[in-house]
Amino acid sequence: MTAAAAIMLCVGCTTEAPRTEALLNQSDYQTQIDGKPVDLYTLQSEGITMQVTNYGARIAGLWVPDRDGNKVDVVLGYPTIDQHLNGDGYAGPIVGRYGNRIGKGKFSLDGVEYQTTINNGENHLHGGIGGWSTHAWNVDNVGDNTITMSYLSADGEEGYPGNVIITVTYTLAGNDLILDYRATTDAPTVLNPTSHCYFNLHGDSEVSTNSHVLRINAAEYTPTDAGLIPTGEIATLEGTPLDFRTATVIGERIEEDFEALKFGAGYDHNFVLDKSTPNEAGLTEAAVVYEPANGIEMSILTDQVALQFYSGNFFDGTSIGKGDKPLCYRAGIALEAQGYPDAPNHDNFPSRVLRPGEEYTQQTIYRFATK
Ligand code: BGC
């Protein structure tokens, strides 16, 4: 089947009922990468079951209840580690050192110019060819509902300065998936780590996420050029098909004739979050996404200043995922809490510089409910 034929078939699939998935097999994830053991870990809370591998600190499966009490796996991915190695490298991992894009891969820091790997047109994306998502992380601690993994990103890796130690803890609590990040460096550097799950609240990679209803707590975005590198402008969302301040079905405006939608081939934009009403922990609500067919709702709370919303525009049905089903056109959305893309090249964007003696921290929560 050609990619075009696969897209045609997949676009039509919208009616299947949600199914309860079996867990992934641990043995299908056991291998060696970078000379380190790779494995699959199963975590459980009252509401959520999650399977995670230390290859890229990757979420492999995330089962949450729908309104009928079925457990639905709401992240796209693959049944085996080999398929992850050969498939879409951004299905579920932590991406870094700089998640999102750096224009032409270049930036200057303290008067020194650095050139990072080019892996997306003429630009650098998600930490480059050998970014954090491509390595085996150390497993520092595992419990029934929590896992901590770390990775030493060496000085010069993908062109970045400084040895960075990144630590990520996933914790399940009730219906929350909590992500805590920490990083230190021994030389000035830039970083923008984020979790890169493709969510599909249908639990079915053949059913488009265009039906999801999305609200994003942002009044502004950062317009880009055709290569999705920010121009430096911070523009209002008012009157654009990117304005999600009122909950809107994703597919409703996705084909509108608007330059930013053309550049992204759909939604692929950085939203400047409204940080005016933080909770006691300093987090604000970034977005809420809901699927009317099964009632699953996911809210994202974060201390980060921005959210990249990507509507799965490059899936073409050729990659076969869990349940032997193709990852179809627009069958997954990424909602990535982070700093602004290309911030190292824009003085008016919040800084993503980390210096020796400082500690980078991030907390982001994915909170599930049913309606
Ligand atoms: C980016 C997209 C990119 C995708 C790759 C997203 O975070 O915004 O442009 O194609 O990652 O999975």
Tab-separated table of C-alpha atoms and ligand atoms in Angstrom:
chain	number	residue	atom	x	y	z
A	1	MET	CA	0.000	0.000	0.000
A	2	THR	CA	1.386	3.429	-0.859
A	3	ALA	CA	1.632	6.148	1.799
A	4	ALA	CA	-1.049	8.132	-0.046
A	5	ALA	CA	-3.413	5.128	-0.033
A	6	ALA	CA	-2.764	4.592	3.681
A	7	ILE	CA	-3.660	8.223	4.388
A	8	MET	CA	-6.893	7.915	2.412
A	9	LEU	CA	-7.879	4.778	4.333
A	10	CYS	CA	-6.965	6.193	7.713
A	11	VAL	CA	-8.716	9.525	7.292
A	12	GLY	CA	-11.997	7.665	6.898
A	13	CYS	CA	-11.671	5.641	10.146
A	14	THR	CA	-13.513	7.519	12.839
A	15	THR	CA	-16.149	5.278	14.331
A	16	GLU	CA	-14.469	2.419	16.219
A	17	ALA	CA	-15.363	2.063	19.861
A	18	PRO	CA	-12.529	2.352	22.411
A	19	ARG	CA	-10.944	-0.947	23.361
A	20	THR	CA	-9.160	-2.177	26.451
A	21	GLU	CA	-5.539	-2.885	25.507
A	22	ALA	CA	-3.295	-5.605	26.887
A	23	LEU	CA	-0.070	-4.455	28.494
A	24	LEU	CA	3.148	-4.566	26.467
A	25	ASN	CA	5.469	-7.564	26.986
A	26	GLN	CA	8.522	-6.756	29.069
A	27	SER	CA	10.652	-9.241	27.092
A	28	ASP	CA	9.966	-7.303	23.867
A	29	TYR	CA	11.775	-4.334	25.405
A	30	GLN	CA	14.816	-6.084	26.876
A	31	THR	CA	17.989	-5.304	24.962
A	32	GLN	CA	21.307	-3.420	25.203
A	33	ILE	CA	21.752	0.119	23.868
A	34	ASP	CA	24.942	2.178	24.356
A	35	GLY	CA	26.241	-0.908	26.232
A	36	LYS	CA	23.532	-0.429	28.866
A	37	PRO	CA	20.580	-2.672	29.676
A	38	VAL	CA	17.239	-1.462	28.375
A	39	ASP	CA	14.049	-2.692	29.985
A	40	LEU	CA	10.339	-2.003	30.373
A	41	TYR	CA	8.887	-0.951	33.735
A	42	THR	CA	5.226	-1.048	34.754
A	43	LEU	CA	3.905	1.576	37.178
A	44	GLN	CA	0.473	1.677	38.717
A	45	SER	CA	-1.691	4.120	40.667
A	46	GLU	CA	-5.333	3.957	41.628
A	47	GLY	CA	-6.391	5.264	38.203
A	48	ILE	CA	-3.468	4.902	35.789
A	49	THR	CA	-1.176	2.154	34.508
A	50	MET	CA	1.976	3.256	32.717
A	51	GLN	CA	4.751	1.365	30.983
A	52	VAL	CA	8.045	3.161	30.520
A	53	THR	CA	11.397	2.165	29.065
A	54	ASN	CA	14.769	3.685	29.881
A	55	TYR	CA	15.446	4.005	26.119
A	56	GLY	CA	15.011	7.779	25.897
A	57	ALA	CA	13.100	7.744	29.243
A	58	ARG	CA	10.155	6.884	27.017
A	59	ILE	CA	6.501	6.421	27.922
A	60	ALA	CA	5.531	3.279	25.991
A	61	GLY	CA	1.925	2.944	27.168
A	62	LEU	CA	-0.442	4.939	29.385
A	63	TRP	CA	-3.766	3.406	30.323
A	64	VAL	CA	-6.442	5.690	31.779
A	65	PRO	CA	-10.139	5.050	32.437
A	66	ASP	CA	-12.821	6.161	30.007
A	67	ARG	CA	-16.338	7.083	31.148
A	68	ASP	CA	-17.400	3.386	31.097
A	69	GLY	CA	-14.423	2.319	33.185
A	70	ASN	CA	-12.481	0.731	30.270
A	71	LYS	CA	-8.734	1.291	30.462
A	72	VAL	CA	-7.618	3.055	27.278
A	73	ASP	CA	-3.965	3.408	26.180
A	74	VAL	CA	-3.811	7.095	25.264
A	75	VAL	CA	-0.268	7.317	23.846
A	76	LEU	CA	0.955	6.218	20.422
A	77	GLY	CA	3.952	3.922	20.250
A	78	TYR	CA	5.184	0.490	19.319
A	79	PRO	CA	4.888	-2.998	20.831
A	80	THR	CA	8.667	-3.694	20.766
A	81	ILE	CA	11.907	-1.817	21.322
A	82	ASP	CA	13.066	-2.771	17.801
A	83	GLN	CA	10.043	-1.012	16.349
A	84	HIS	CA	10.824	2.076	18.440
A	85	LEU	CA	14.390	2.018	17.093
A	86	ASN	CA	13.109	1.863	13.511
A	87	GLY	CA	9.933	3.939	13.902
A	88	ASP	CA	9.039	7.514	14.821
A	89	GLY	CA	11.805	8.391	17.256
A	90	TYR	CA	9.639	10.908	19.075
A	91	ALA	CA	6.919	8.538	20.295
A	92	GLY	CA	6.966	9.107	24.054
A	93	PRO	CA	10.540	10.084	25.004
A	94	ILE	CA	12.104	13.016	26.797
A	95	VAL	CA	13.621	15.186	24.072
A	96	GLY	CA	16.652	17.405	24.638
A	97	ARG	CA	19.140	18.901	25.156
A	98	TYR	CA	17.137	21.562	23.334
A	99	GLY	CA	13.651	20.243	22.565
A	100	ASN	CA	11.992	21.992	19.596
A	101	ARG	CA	14.047	23.973	17.062
A	102	ILE	CA	17.218	26.067	16.954
A	103	GLY	CA	17.528	28.094	13.727
A	104	LYS	CA	20.325	26.725	11.540
A	105	GLY	CA	21.474	24.914	14.695
A	106	LYS	CA	23.567	27.944	15.719
A	107	PHE	CA	23.632	30.018	18.860
A	108	SER	CA	26.087	32.245	20.735
A	109	LEU	CA	26.658	32.035	24.449
A	110	ASP	CA	29.080	34.295	26.344
A	111	GLY	CA	30.556	35.381	23.006
A	112	VAL	CA	31.257	31.858	21.733
A	113	GLU	CA	29.340	30.549	18.711
A	114	TYR	CA	28.152	26.938	18.808
A	115	GLN	CA	26.975	24.808	15.904
A	116	THR	CA	24.631	21.957	16.785
A	117	THR	CA	23.650	19.111	14.487
A	118	ILE	CA	21.289	19.898	11.603
A	119	ASN	CA	18.529	17.287	11.397
A	120	ASN	CA	15.379	19.131	10.254
A	121	GLY	CA	15.772	20.927	6.933
A	122	GLU	CA	18.459	23.509	7.691
A	123	ASN	CA	17.621	23.530	11.416
A	124	HIS	CA	18.213	21.598	14.650
A	125	LEU	CA	15.241	19.713	16.145
A	126	HIS	CA	14.785	17.934	19.500
A	127	GLY	CA	18.478	17.801	20.396
A	128	GLY	CA	19.746	16.544	17.034
A	129	ILE	CA	20.408	13.152	15.477
A	130	GLY	CA	21.766	11.636	18.700
A	131	GLY	CA	19.581	13.622	21.131
A	132	TRP	CA	18.448	12.440	24.567
A	133	SER	CA	15.607	10.394	23.084
A	134	THR	CA	18.113	8.095	21.336
A	135	HIS	CA	20.096	6.975	24.384
A	136	ALA	CA	19.691	4.446	27.166
A	137	TRP	CA	19.173	6.306	30.449
A	138	ASN	CA	20.284	5.033	33.845
A	139	VAL	CA	17.509	3.737	36.069
A	140	ASP	CA	18.176	5.270	39.487
A	141	ASN	CA	15.047	4.259	41.363
A	142	VAL	CA	11.892	2.238	40.655
A	143	GLY	CA	8.825	1.838	42.873
A	144	ASP	CA	5.255	0.669	42.292
A	145	ASN	CA	4.139	4.114	41.116
A	146	THR	CA	7.382	5.941	40.369
A	147	ILE	CA	10.608	5.722	38.381
A	148	THR	CA	13.645	8.003	38.263
A	149	MET	CA	16.003	7.932	35.301
A	150	SER	CA	19.067	10.017	34.483
A	151	TYR	CA	21.388	10.633	31.571
A	152	LEU	CA	24.823	12.252	31.295
A	153	SER	CA	24.846	14.368	28.156
A	154	ALA	CA	28.560	14.841	27.518
A	155	ASP	CA	30.307	18.097	26.637
A	156	GLY	CA	30.200	18.459	22.833
A	157	GLU	CA	27.307	16.030	22.347
A	158	GLU	CA	25.427	17.164	19.224
A	159	GLY	CA	27.468	20.397	19.416
A	160	TYR	CA	26.344	21.611	22.876
A	161	PRO	CA	28.791	22.861	25.503
A	162	GLY	CA	29.054	21.416	29.001
A	163	ASN	CA	28.445	18.068	30.674
A	164	VAL	CA	24.765	18.055	31.621
A	165	ILE	CA	23.155	15.571	33.996
A	166	ILE	CA	19.411	15.356	33.385
A	167	THR	CA	17.155	13.473	35.813
A	168	VAL	CA	13.490	12.769	35.159
A	169	THR	CA	11.050	11.236	37.649
A	170	TYR	CA	7.667	9.949	36.556
A	171	THR	CA	5.168	9.514	39.409
A	172	LEU	CA	1.595	8.255	39.214
A	173	ALA	CA	-0.727	9.612	41.913
A	174	GLY	CA	-4.456	8.935	41.617
A	175	ASN	CA	-5.293	10.129	38.097
A	176	ASP	CA	-2.162	12.294	37.766
A	177	LEU	CA	1.038	11.570	35.877
A	178	ILE	CA	3.638	13.906	37.399
A	179	LEU	CA	6.904	14.688	35.598
A	180	ASP	CA	9.760	16.206	37.610
A	181	TYR	CA	12.910	17.256	35.782
A	182	ARG	CA	16.239	18.350	37.229
A	183	ALA	CA	19.470	19.255	35.431
A	184	THR	CA	22.900	20.614	36.249
A	185	THR	CA	25.874	21.532	34.073
A	186	ASP	CA	29.616	22.083	34.467
A	187	ALA	CA	29.784	24.822	31.789
A	188	PRO	CA	27.262	27.397	30.519
A	189	THR	CA	24.789	25.779	28.134
A	190	VAL	CA	21.200	25.943	26.870
A	191	LEU	CA	18.482	23.370	27.466
A	192	ASN	CA	14.790	22.867	26.799
A	193	PRO	CA	13.780	19.331	27.775
A	194	THR	CA	10.204	18.203	27.242
A	195	SER	CA	8.094	15.060	27.165
A	196	HIS	CA	7.128	14.143	23.621
A	197	CYS	CA	4.119	11.850	23.862
A	198	TYR	CA	1.657	11.627	21.008
A	199	PHE	CA	-1.713	11.505	22.740
A	200	ASN	CA	-4.697	9.822	21.143
A	201	LEU	CA	-7.567	9.766	23.616
A	202	HIS	CA	-9.447	7.283	21.433
A	203	GLY	CA	-6.703	4.757	22.212
A	204	ASP	CA	-6.639	3.898	18.532
A	205	SER	CA	-3.950	5.044	16.096
A	206	GLU	CA	-6.363	4.590	13.189
A	207	VAL	CA	-8.745	7.209	14.543
A	208	SER	CA	-7.851	10.866	14.029
A	209	THR	CA	-7.398	13.223	16.967
A	210	ASN	CA	-9.136	15.930	14.915
A	211	SER	CA	-12.262	15.057	16.942
A	212	HIS	CA	-10.646	16.056	20.256
A	213	VAL	CA	-11.847	19.292	21.837
A	214	LEU	CA	-8.932	21.481	22.902
A	215	ARG	CA	-8.523	24.522	25.073
A	216	ILE	CA	-5.140	26.247	25.447
A	217	ASN	CA	-4.624	28.904	28.073
A	218	ALA	CA	-2.703	31.308	25.828
A	219	ALA	CA	-3.495	34.654	24.218
A	220	GLU	CA	-0.275	34.870	22.182
A	221	TYR	CA	2.027	32.735	20.059
A	222	THR	CA	5.415	33.002	18.394
A	223	PRO	CA	4.989	33.230	14.585
A	224	THR	CA	7.624	31.431	12.504
A	225	ASP	CA	9.123	31.287	9.033
A	226	ALA	CA	8.348	28.391	6.699
A	227	GLY	CA	10.977	26.243	8.494
A	228	LEU	CA	9.098	26.782	11.806
A	229	ILE	CA	11.833	29.018	13.256
A	230	PRO	CA	10.367	31.928	15.271
A	231	THR	CA	10.666	35.367	13.700
A	232	GLY	CA	11.054	36.823	17.213
A	233	GLU	CA	7.607	38.405	17.160
A	234	ILE	CA	5.106	37.636	19.931
A	235	ALA	CA	1.697	37.931	18.266
A	236	THR	CA	-1.878	37.911	19.473
A	237	LEU	CA	-4.019	34.829	18.800
A	238	GLU	CA	-7.167	36.956	18.665
A	239	GLY	CA	-9.071	36.383	15.431
A	240	THR	CA	-6.799	33.526	14.255
A	241	PRO	CA	-7.606	29.808	13.807
A	242	LEU	CA	-4.909	29.210	16.442
A	243	ASP	CA	-6.933	30.803	19.215
A	244	PHE	CA	-7.965	27.957	21.560
A	245	ARG	CA	-8.967	30.098	24.543
A	246	THR	CA	-12.471	28.786	23.949
A	247	ALA	CA	-12.568	24.971	23.770
A	248	THR	CA	-12.738	24.053	20.054
A	249	VAL	CA	-12.730	20.815	18.049
A	250	ILE	CA	-9.188	20.474	16.654
A	251	GLY	CA	-10.343	19.628	13.129
A	252	GLU	CA	-12.717	22.560	12.874
A	253	ARG	CA	-10.242	25.193	11.650
A	254	ILE	CA	-7.161	23.090	10.836
A	255	GLU	CA	-7.508	23.512	7.053
A	256	GLU	CA	-8.127	27.271	7.169
A	257	ASP	CA	-6.172	29.505	4.831
A	258	PHE	CA	-3.852	31.019	7.434
A	259	GLU	CA	-0.104	31.312	6.832
A	260	ALA	CA	0.976	29.765	10.145
A	261	LEU	CA	-1.261	26.724	9.477
A	262	LYS	CA	0.271	26.357	5.999
A	263	PHE	CA	3.814	26.498	7.429
A	264	GLY	CA	2.970	23.817	9.996
A	265	ALA	CA	0.868	21.690	7.585
A	266	GLY	CA	-1.669	21.949	10.413
A	267	TYR	CA	-1.060	22.935	14.028
A	268	ASP	CA	2.623	23.040	14.964
A	269	HIS	CA	2.946	26.180	17.025
A	270	ASN	CA	4.388	27.572	20.219
A	271	PHE	CA	1.731	29.052	22.518
A	272	VAL	CA	2.785	31.654	25.092
A	273	LEU	CA	1.034	30.495	28.247
A	274	ASP	CA	-0.981	32.754	30.511
A	275	LYS	CA	0.905	32.443	33.808
A	276	SER	CA	-1.315	34.867	35.764
A	277	THR	CA	-3.054	32.368	38.073
A	278	PRO	CA	-0.580	29.816	39.422
A	279	ASN	CA	-1.707	27.229	41.988
A	280	GLU	CA	0.041	26.741	45.385
A	281	ALA	CA	2.745	24.682	43.643
A	282	GLY	CA	3.422	27.442	41.088
A	283	LEU	CA	1.813	25.538	38.196
A	284	THR	CA	-0.726	26.981	35.776
A	285	GLU	CA	-3.216	25.143	33.609
A	286	ALA	CA	-1.725	25.066	30.111
A	287	ALA	CA	-4.335	23.079	28.193
A	288	VAL	CA	-7.305	20.752	28.498
A	289	VAL	CA	-8.109	18.199	25.801
A	290	TYR	CA	-11.286	16.108	25.740
A	291	GLU	CA	-12.670	13.328	23.541
A	292	PRO	CA	-16.499	13.388	23.417
A	293	ALA	CA	-16.774	9.767	22.195
A	294	ASN	CA	-15.389	8.192	25.385
A	295	GLY	CA	-15.347	11.088	27.847
A	296	ILE	CA	-11.583	11.061	28.508
A	297	GLU	CA	-10.239	14.462	29.474
A	298	MET	CA	-6.592	15.360	30.011
A	299	SER	CA	-5.429	18.603	31.628
A	300	ILE	CA	-1.830	19.780	31.543
A	301	LEU	CA	-0.456	21.797	34.445
A	302	THR	CA	3.054	23.171	34.249
A	303	ASP	CA	5.575	25.673	35.545
A	304	GLN	CA	6.822	26.168	31.978
A	305	VAL	CA	6.132	29.370	30.019
A	306	ALA	CA	5.100	27.810	26.700
A	307	LEU	CA	3.345	24.877	25.079
A	308	GLN	CA	4.023	23.465	21.613
A	309	PHE	CA	0.859	22.040	20.085
A	310	TYR	CA	1.610	19.703	17.176
A	311	SER	CA	-1.317	17.954	15.476
A	312	GLY	CA	0.478	14.903	14.049
A	313	ASN	CA	0.678	16.353	10.548
A	314	PHE	CA	3.527	14.133	9.406
A	315	PHE	CA	2.073	10.705	10.225
A	316	ASP	CA	1.287	8.989	6.941
A	317	GLY	CA	0.084	5.533	7.944
A	318	THR	CA	3.300	3.763	6.904
A	319	SER	CA	4.577	3.126	10.444
A	320	ILE	CA	2.822	0.238	12.229
A	321	GLY	CA	2.293	0.748	15.944
A	322	LYS	CA	0.582	-0.991	18.856
A	323	GLY	CA	-2.211	-3.446	18.057
A	324	ASP	CA	-0.595	-3.837	14.592
A	325	LYS	CA	-2.332	-0.640	13.552
A	326	PRO	CA	-0.810	2.102	11.391
A	327	LEU	CA	-0.042	5.498	12.876
A	328	CYS	CA	-2.449	7.386	10.652
A	329	TYR	CA	-2.535	10.963	9.460
A	330	ARG	CA	-3.239	13.218	12.460
A	331	ALA	CA	-3.626	10.253	14.810
A	332	GLY	CA	-1.725	11.838	17.667
A	333	ILE	CA	-1.219	15.262	19.200
A	334	ALA	CA	1.838	16.430	21.066
A	335	LEU	CA	1.308	19.026	23.810
A	336	GLU	CA	4.837	19.872	24.911
A	337	ALA	CA	5.375	22.045	27.987
A	338	GLN	CA	8.640	23.912	27.476
A	339	GLY	CA	10.430	27.205	26.849
A	340	TYR	CA	10.155	29.041	23.543
A	341	PRO	CA	11.710	27.478	20.449
A	342	ASP	CA	14.977	29.063	19.302
A	343	ALA	CA	15.180	31.133	22.507
A	344	PRO	CA	19.013	31.163	22.387
A	345	ASN	CA	18.698	33.395	19.296
A	346	HIS	CA	16.079	35.836	20.627
A	347	ASP	CA	16.915	38.155	23.531
A	348	ASN	CA	13.201	38.983	23.999
A	349	PHE	CA	12.357	35.310	24.731
A	350	PRO	CA	12.752	33.906	28.274
A	351	SER	CA	16.290	32.608	28.702
A	352	ARG	CA	17.045	28.881	28.500
A	353	VAL	CA	20.651	29.261	29.659
A	354	LEU	CA	21.879	27.032	32.488
A	355	ARG	CA	25.109	27.836	34.279
A	356	PRO	CA	27.339	25.853	36.654
A	357	GLY	CA	26.025	26.056	40.216
A	358	GLU	CA	22.396	26.471	39.056
A	359	GLU	CA	19.807	23.718	38.994
A	360	TYR	CA	17.217	23.505	36.234
A	361	THR	CA	13.861	22.206	37.448
A	362	GLN	CA	10.559	21.595	35.710
A	363	GLN	CA	7.290	20.140	36.896
A	364	THR	CA	4.512	19.188	34.493
A	365	ILE	CA	1.402	17.190	35.372
A	366	TYR	CA	-0.894	15.289	33.008
A	367	ARG	CA	-4.197	14.983	34.888
A	368	PHE	CA	-6.906	12.604	33.669
A	369	ALA	CA	-10.646	12.716	34.294
A	370	THR	CA	-13.856	11.635	32.580
A	371	LYS	CA	-16.910	13.647	31.623
B	1	BGC	C1	7.491	19.419	16.293
B	1	BGC	C2	7.137	18.998	14.891
B	1	BGC	C3	7.882	17.746	14.575
B	1	BGC	C4	7.530	16.706	15.597
B	1	BGC	C5	8.311	15.469	15.378
B	1	BGC	C6	7.103	18.324	17.224
B	1	BGC	O1	7.473	18.656	18.511
B	1	BGC	O2	6.866	20.620	16.643
B	1	BGC	O3	7.450	19.993	13.959
B	1	BGC	O4	7.585	17.288	13.299
B	1	BGC	O5	7.812	17.177	16.878
B	1	BGC	O6	7.725	14.485	16.078
